[in-house]
mmCIF file of C-alpha atoms in Angstrom:
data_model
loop_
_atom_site.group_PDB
_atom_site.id
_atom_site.type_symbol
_atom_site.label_atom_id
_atom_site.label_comp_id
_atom_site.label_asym_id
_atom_site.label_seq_id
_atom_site.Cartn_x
_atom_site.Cartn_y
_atom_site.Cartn_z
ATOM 1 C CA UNK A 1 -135.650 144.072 52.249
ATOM 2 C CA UNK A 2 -138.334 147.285 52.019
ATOM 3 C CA UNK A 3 -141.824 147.053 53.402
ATOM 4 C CA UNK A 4 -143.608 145.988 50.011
ATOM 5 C CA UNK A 5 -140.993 142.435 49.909
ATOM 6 C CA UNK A 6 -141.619 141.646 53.629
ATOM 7 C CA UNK A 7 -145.085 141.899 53.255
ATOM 8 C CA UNK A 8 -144.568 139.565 49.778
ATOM 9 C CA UNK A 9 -142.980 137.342 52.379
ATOM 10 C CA UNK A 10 -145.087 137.400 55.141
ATOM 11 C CA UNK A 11 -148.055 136.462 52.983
ATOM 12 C CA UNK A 12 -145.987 133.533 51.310
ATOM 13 C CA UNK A 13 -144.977 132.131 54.626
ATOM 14 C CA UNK A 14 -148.501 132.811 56.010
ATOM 15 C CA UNK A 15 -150.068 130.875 52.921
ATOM 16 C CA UNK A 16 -147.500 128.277 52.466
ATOM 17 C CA UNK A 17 -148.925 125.672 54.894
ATOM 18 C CA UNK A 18 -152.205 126.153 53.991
ATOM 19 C CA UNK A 19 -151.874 125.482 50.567
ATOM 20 C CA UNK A 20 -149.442 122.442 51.373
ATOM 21 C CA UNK A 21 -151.952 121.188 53.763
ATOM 22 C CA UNK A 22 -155.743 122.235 52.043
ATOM 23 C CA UNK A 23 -154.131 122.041 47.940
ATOM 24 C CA UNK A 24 -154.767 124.797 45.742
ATOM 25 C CA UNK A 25 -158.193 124.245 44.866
ATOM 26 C CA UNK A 26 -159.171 123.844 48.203
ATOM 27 C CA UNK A 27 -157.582 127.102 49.803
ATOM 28 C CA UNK A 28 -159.344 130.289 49.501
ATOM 29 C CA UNK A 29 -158.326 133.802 49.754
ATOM 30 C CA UNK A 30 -160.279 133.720 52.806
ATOM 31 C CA UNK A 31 -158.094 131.439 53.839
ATOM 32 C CA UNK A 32 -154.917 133.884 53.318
ATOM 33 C CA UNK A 33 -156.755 136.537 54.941
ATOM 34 C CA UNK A 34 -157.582 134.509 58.033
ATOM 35 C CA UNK A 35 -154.256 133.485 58.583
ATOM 36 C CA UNK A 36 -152.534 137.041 57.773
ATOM 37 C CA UNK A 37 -154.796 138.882 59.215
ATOM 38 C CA UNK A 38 -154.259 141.257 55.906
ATOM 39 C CA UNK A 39 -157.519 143.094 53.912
ATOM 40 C CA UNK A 40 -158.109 141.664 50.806
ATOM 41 C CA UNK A 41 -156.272 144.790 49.256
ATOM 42 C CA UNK A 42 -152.849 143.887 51.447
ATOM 43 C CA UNK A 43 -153.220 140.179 49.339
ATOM 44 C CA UNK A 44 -154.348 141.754 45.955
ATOM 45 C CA UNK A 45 -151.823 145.246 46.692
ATOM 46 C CA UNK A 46 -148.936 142.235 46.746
ATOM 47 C CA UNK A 47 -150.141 139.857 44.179
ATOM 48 C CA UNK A 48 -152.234 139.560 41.024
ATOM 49 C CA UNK A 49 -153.917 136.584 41.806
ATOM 50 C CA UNK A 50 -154.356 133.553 43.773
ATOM 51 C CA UNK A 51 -152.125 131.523 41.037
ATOM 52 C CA UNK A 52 -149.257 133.820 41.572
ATOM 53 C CA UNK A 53 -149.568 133.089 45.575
ATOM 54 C CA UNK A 54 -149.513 129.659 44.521
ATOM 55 C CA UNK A 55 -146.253 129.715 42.630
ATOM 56 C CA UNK A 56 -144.577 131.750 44.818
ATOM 57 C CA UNK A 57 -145.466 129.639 48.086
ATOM 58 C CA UNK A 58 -144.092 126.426 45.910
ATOM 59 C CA UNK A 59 -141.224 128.236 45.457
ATOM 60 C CA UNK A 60 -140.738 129.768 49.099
ATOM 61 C CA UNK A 61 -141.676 125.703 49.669
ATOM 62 C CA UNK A 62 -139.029 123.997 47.786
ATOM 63 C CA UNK A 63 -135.889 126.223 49.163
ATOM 64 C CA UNK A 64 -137.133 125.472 52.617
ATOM 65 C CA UNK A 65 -136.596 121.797 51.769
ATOM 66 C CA UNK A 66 -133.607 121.866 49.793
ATOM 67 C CA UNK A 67 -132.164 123.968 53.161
ATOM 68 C CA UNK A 68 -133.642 121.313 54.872
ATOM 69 C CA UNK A 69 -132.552 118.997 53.033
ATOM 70 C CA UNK A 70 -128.728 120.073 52.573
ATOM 71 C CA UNK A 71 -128.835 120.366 56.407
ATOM 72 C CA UNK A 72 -129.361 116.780 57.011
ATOM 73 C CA UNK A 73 -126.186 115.613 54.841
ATOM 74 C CA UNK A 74 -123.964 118.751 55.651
ATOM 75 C CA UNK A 75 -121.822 117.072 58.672
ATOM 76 C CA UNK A 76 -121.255 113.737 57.197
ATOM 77 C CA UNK A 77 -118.097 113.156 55.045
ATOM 78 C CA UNK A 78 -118.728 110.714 53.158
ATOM 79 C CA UNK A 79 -121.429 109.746 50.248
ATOM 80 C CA UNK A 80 -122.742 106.126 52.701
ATOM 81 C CA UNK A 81 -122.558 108.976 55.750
ATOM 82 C CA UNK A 82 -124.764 111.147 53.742
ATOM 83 C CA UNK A 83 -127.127 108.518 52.831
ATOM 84 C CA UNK A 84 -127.530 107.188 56.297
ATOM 85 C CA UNK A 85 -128.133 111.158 57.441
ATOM 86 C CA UNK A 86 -131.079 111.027 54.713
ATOM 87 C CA UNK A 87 -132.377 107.350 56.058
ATOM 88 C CA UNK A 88 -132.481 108.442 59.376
ATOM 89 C CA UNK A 89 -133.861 111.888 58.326
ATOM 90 C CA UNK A 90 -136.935 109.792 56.446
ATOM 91 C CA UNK A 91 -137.057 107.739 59.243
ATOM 92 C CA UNK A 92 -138.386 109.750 61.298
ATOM 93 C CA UNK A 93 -141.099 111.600 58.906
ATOM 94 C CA UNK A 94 -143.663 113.124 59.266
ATOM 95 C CA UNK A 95 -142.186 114.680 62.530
ATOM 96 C CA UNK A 96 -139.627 116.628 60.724
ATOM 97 C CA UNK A 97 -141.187 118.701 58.278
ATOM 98 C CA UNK A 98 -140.006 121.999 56.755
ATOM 99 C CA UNK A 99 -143.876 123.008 56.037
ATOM 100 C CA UNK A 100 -146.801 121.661 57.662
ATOM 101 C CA UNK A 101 -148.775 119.719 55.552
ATOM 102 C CA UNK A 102 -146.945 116.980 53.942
ATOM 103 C CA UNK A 103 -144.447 116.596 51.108
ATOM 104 C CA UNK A 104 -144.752 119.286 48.905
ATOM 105 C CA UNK A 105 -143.776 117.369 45.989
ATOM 106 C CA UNK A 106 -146.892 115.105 46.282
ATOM 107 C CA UNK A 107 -149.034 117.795 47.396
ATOM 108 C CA UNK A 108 -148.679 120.255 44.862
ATOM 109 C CA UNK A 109 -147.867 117.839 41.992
ATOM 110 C CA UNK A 110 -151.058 115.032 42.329
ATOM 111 C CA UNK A 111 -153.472 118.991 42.034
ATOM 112 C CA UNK A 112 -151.062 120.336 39.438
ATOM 113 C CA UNK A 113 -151.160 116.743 37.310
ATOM 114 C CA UNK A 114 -154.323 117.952 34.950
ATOM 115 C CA UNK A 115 -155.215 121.428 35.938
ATOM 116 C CA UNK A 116 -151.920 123.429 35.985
ATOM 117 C CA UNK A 117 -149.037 123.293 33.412
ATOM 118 C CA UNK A 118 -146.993 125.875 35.427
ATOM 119 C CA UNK A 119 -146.595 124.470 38.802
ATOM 120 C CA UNK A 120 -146.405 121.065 36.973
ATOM 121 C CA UNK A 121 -143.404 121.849 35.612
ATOM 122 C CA UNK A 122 -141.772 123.120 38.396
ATOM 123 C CA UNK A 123 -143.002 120.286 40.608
ATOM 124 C CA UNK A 124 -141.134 118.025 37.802
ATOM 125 C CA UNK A 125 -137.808 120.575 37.911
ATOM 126 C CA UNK A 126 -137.767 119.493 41.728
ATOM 127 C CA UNK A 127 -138.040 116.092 41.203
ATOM 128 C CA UNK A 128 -135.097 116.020 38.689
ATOM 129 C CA UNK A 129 -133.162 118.391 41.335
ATOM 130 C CA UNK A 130 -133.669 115.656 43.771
ATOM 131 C CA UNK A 131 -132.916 112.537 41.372
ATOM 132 C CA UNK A 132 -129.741 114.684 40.480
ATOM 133 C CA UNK A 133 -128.659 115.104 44.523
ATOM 134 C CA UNK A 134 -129.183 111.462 44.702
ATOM 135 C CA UNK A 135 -126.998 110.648 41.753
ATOM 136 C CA UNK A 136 -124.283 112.963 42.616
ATOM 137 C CA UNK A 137 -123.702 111.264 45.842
ATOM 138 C CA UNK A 138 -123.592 108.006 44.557
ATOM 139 C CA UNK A 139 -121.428 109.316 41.907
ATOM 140 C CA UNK A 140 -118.950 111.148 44.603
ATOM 141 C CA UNK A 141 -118.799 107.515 46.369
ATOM 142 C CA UNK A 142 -117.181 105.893 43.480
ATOM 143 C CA UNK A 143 -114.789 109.034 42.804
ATOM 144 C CA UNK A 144 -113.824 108.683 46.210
ATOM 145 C CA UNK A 145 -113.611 104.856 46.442
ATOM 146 C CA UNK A 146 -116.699 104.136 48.368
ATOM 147 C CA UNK A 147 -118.885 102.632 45.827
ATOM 148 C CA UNK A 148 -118.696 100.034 42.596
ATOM 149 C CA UNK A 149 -117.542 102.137 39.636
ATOM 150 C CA UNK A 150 -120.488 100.048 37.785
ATOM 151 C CA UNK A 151 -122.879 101.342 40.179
ATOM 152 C CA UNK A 152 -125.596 103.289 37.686
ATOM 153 C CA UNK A 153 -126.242 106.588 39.835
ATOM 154 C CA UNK A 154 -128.950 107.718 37.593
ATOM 155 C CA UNK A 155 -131.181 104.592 38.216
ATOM 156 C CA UNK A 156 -130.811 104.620 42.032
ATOM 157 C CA UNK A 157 -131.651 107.752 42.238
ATOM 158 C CA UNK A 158 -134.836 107.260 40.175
ATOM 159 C CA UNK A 159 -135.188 104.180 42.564
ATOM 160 C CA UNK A 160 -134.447 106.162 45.617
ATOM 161 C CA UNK A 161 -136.626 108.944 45.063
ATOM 162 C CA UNK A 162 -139.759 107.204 44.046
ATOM 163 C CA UNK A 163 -139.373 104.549 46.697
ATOM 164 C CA UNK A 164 -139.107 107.854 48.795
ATOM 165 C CA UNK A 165 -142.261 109.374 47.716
ATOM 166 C CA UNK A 166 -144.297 106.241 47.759
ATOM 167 C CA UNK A 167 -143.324 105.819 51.287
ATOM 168 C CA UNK A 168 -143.902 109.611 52.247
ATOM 169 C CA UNK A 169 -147.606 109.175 51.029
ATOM 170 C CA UNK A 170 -148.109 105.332 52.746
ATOM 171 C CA UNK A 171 -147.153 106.672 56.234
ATOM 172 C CA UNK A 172 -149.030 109.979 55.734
ATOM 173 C CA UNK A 173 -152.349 107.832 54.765
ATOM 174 C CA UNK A 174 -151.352 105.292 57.333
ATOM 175 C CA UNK A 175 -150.162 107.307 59.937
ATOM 176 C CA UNK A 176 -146.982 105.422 60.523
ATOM 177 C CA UNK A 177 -144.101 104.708 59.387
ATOM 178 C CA UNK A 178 -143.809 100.912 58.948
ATOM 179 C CA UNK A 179 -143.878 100.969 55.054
ATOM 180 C CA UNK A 180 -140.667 103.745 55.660
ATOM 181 C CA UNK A 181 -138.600 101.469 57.377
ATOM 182 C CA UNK A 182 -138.530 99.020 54.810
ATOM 183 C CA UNK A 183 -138.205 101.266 52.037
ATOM 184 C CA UNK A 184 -135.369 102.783 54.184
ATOM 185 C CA UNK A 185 -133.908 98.934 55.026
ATOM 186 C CA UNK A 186 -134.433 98.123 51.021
ATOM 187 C CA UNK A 187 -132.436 101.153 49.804
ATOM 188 C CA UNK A 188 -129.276 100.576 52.801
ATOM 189 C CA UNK A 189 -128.945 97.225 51.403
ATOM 190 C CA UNK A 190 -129.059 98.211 47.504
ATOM 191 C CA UNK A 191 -126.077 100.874 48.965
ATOM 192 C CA UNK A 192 -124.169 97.807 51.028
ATOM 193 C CA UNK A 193 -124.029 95.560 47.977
ATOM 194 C CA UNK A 194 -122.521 98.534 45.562
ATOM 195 C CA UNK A 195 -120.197 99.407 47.984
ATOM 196 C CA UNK A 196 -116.127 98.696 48.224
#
């Protein structure tokens, strides 16, 4: 990596929990210059514009949780030890974050909603990555004998991930995680009665 991508980099690190935490409208350049300690012309000699930031950091955002993510699941063996990874992974949010601030998903996607076609659609390409995770492991369950073969993997994982989100945003408002725990409790049993 030269100079010119690890400065691209250290900006996009640098601004990603801002903008997770403050939202787009509410983070300034000022901001980004604050926390990088960069002149305006290290920002504007890396990037266009404050949009472009903004897409990139939503970018550099959603790897991070996708590693995060894959992380969580990687040592169990089966699709129920993978879940339960996840459920006690969500359990114990918002201490485990990959980016200060929040999920990224809510975040970026409640701001992007009217204003901002672009990030909009990649906040809904993440969405559909994560619906797709979901259904895969319910779908490798019943390939490997684990789960119902009936079992409709593409409306649990709608169910899953929106249950998910809602709960994400109740124990951020909150500030705990009761509402979690019985999302979590809901979704174990939904996986107990579809399994073999």
């Amino acid at each position: 990596m030269g100079k010119a991508e690890k400065t691209r980099q250290f900006i996009i690190e640098k601004a990603a929990p801002i903008f997770n935490r403050k939202g787009v409208a509410g983070t300034s350049i000022s901001d980004i210059l604050e926390a990088t300690k960069l002149a305006k012309g290290g920002i504007y000699g890396n990037f266009g514009s404050k949009e472009e930031i903004v897409m990139e950091v939503f970018d550099y955002i959603t790897e991070e949780e996708k590693q995060r993510l894959r992380m969580v699941t990687a040592t169990a063996t089966t699709s129920a030890g993978k879940f339960e990874a996840l459920f006690a992974h969500y359990a114990r949010y918002p201490m485990n974050q990959a980016i200060a601030g929040g999920c990224p998903m809510l975040n970026f996607g409640v701001e992007a909603d009217d204003t901002n076609p672009g990030l909009k659609k990649k906040v809904s390409e993440l969405i559909i990555y994560f619906e797709s995770r979901i259904a895969k492991m319910v779908q490798y369950g019943k390939e490997n004998g684990e789960f119902r073969k009936d079992w409709d993997e593409k409306k649990f994982a709608i169910r899953m991930f929106t249950m998910l989100e809602g709960a994400i945003l109740v124990t951020n408002v909150m500030n705990n995680n009761k509402q979690m725990l019985v999302v979590l409790d809901a979704l174990r049993e939904e996986i107990k009665r579809h399994s073999l």
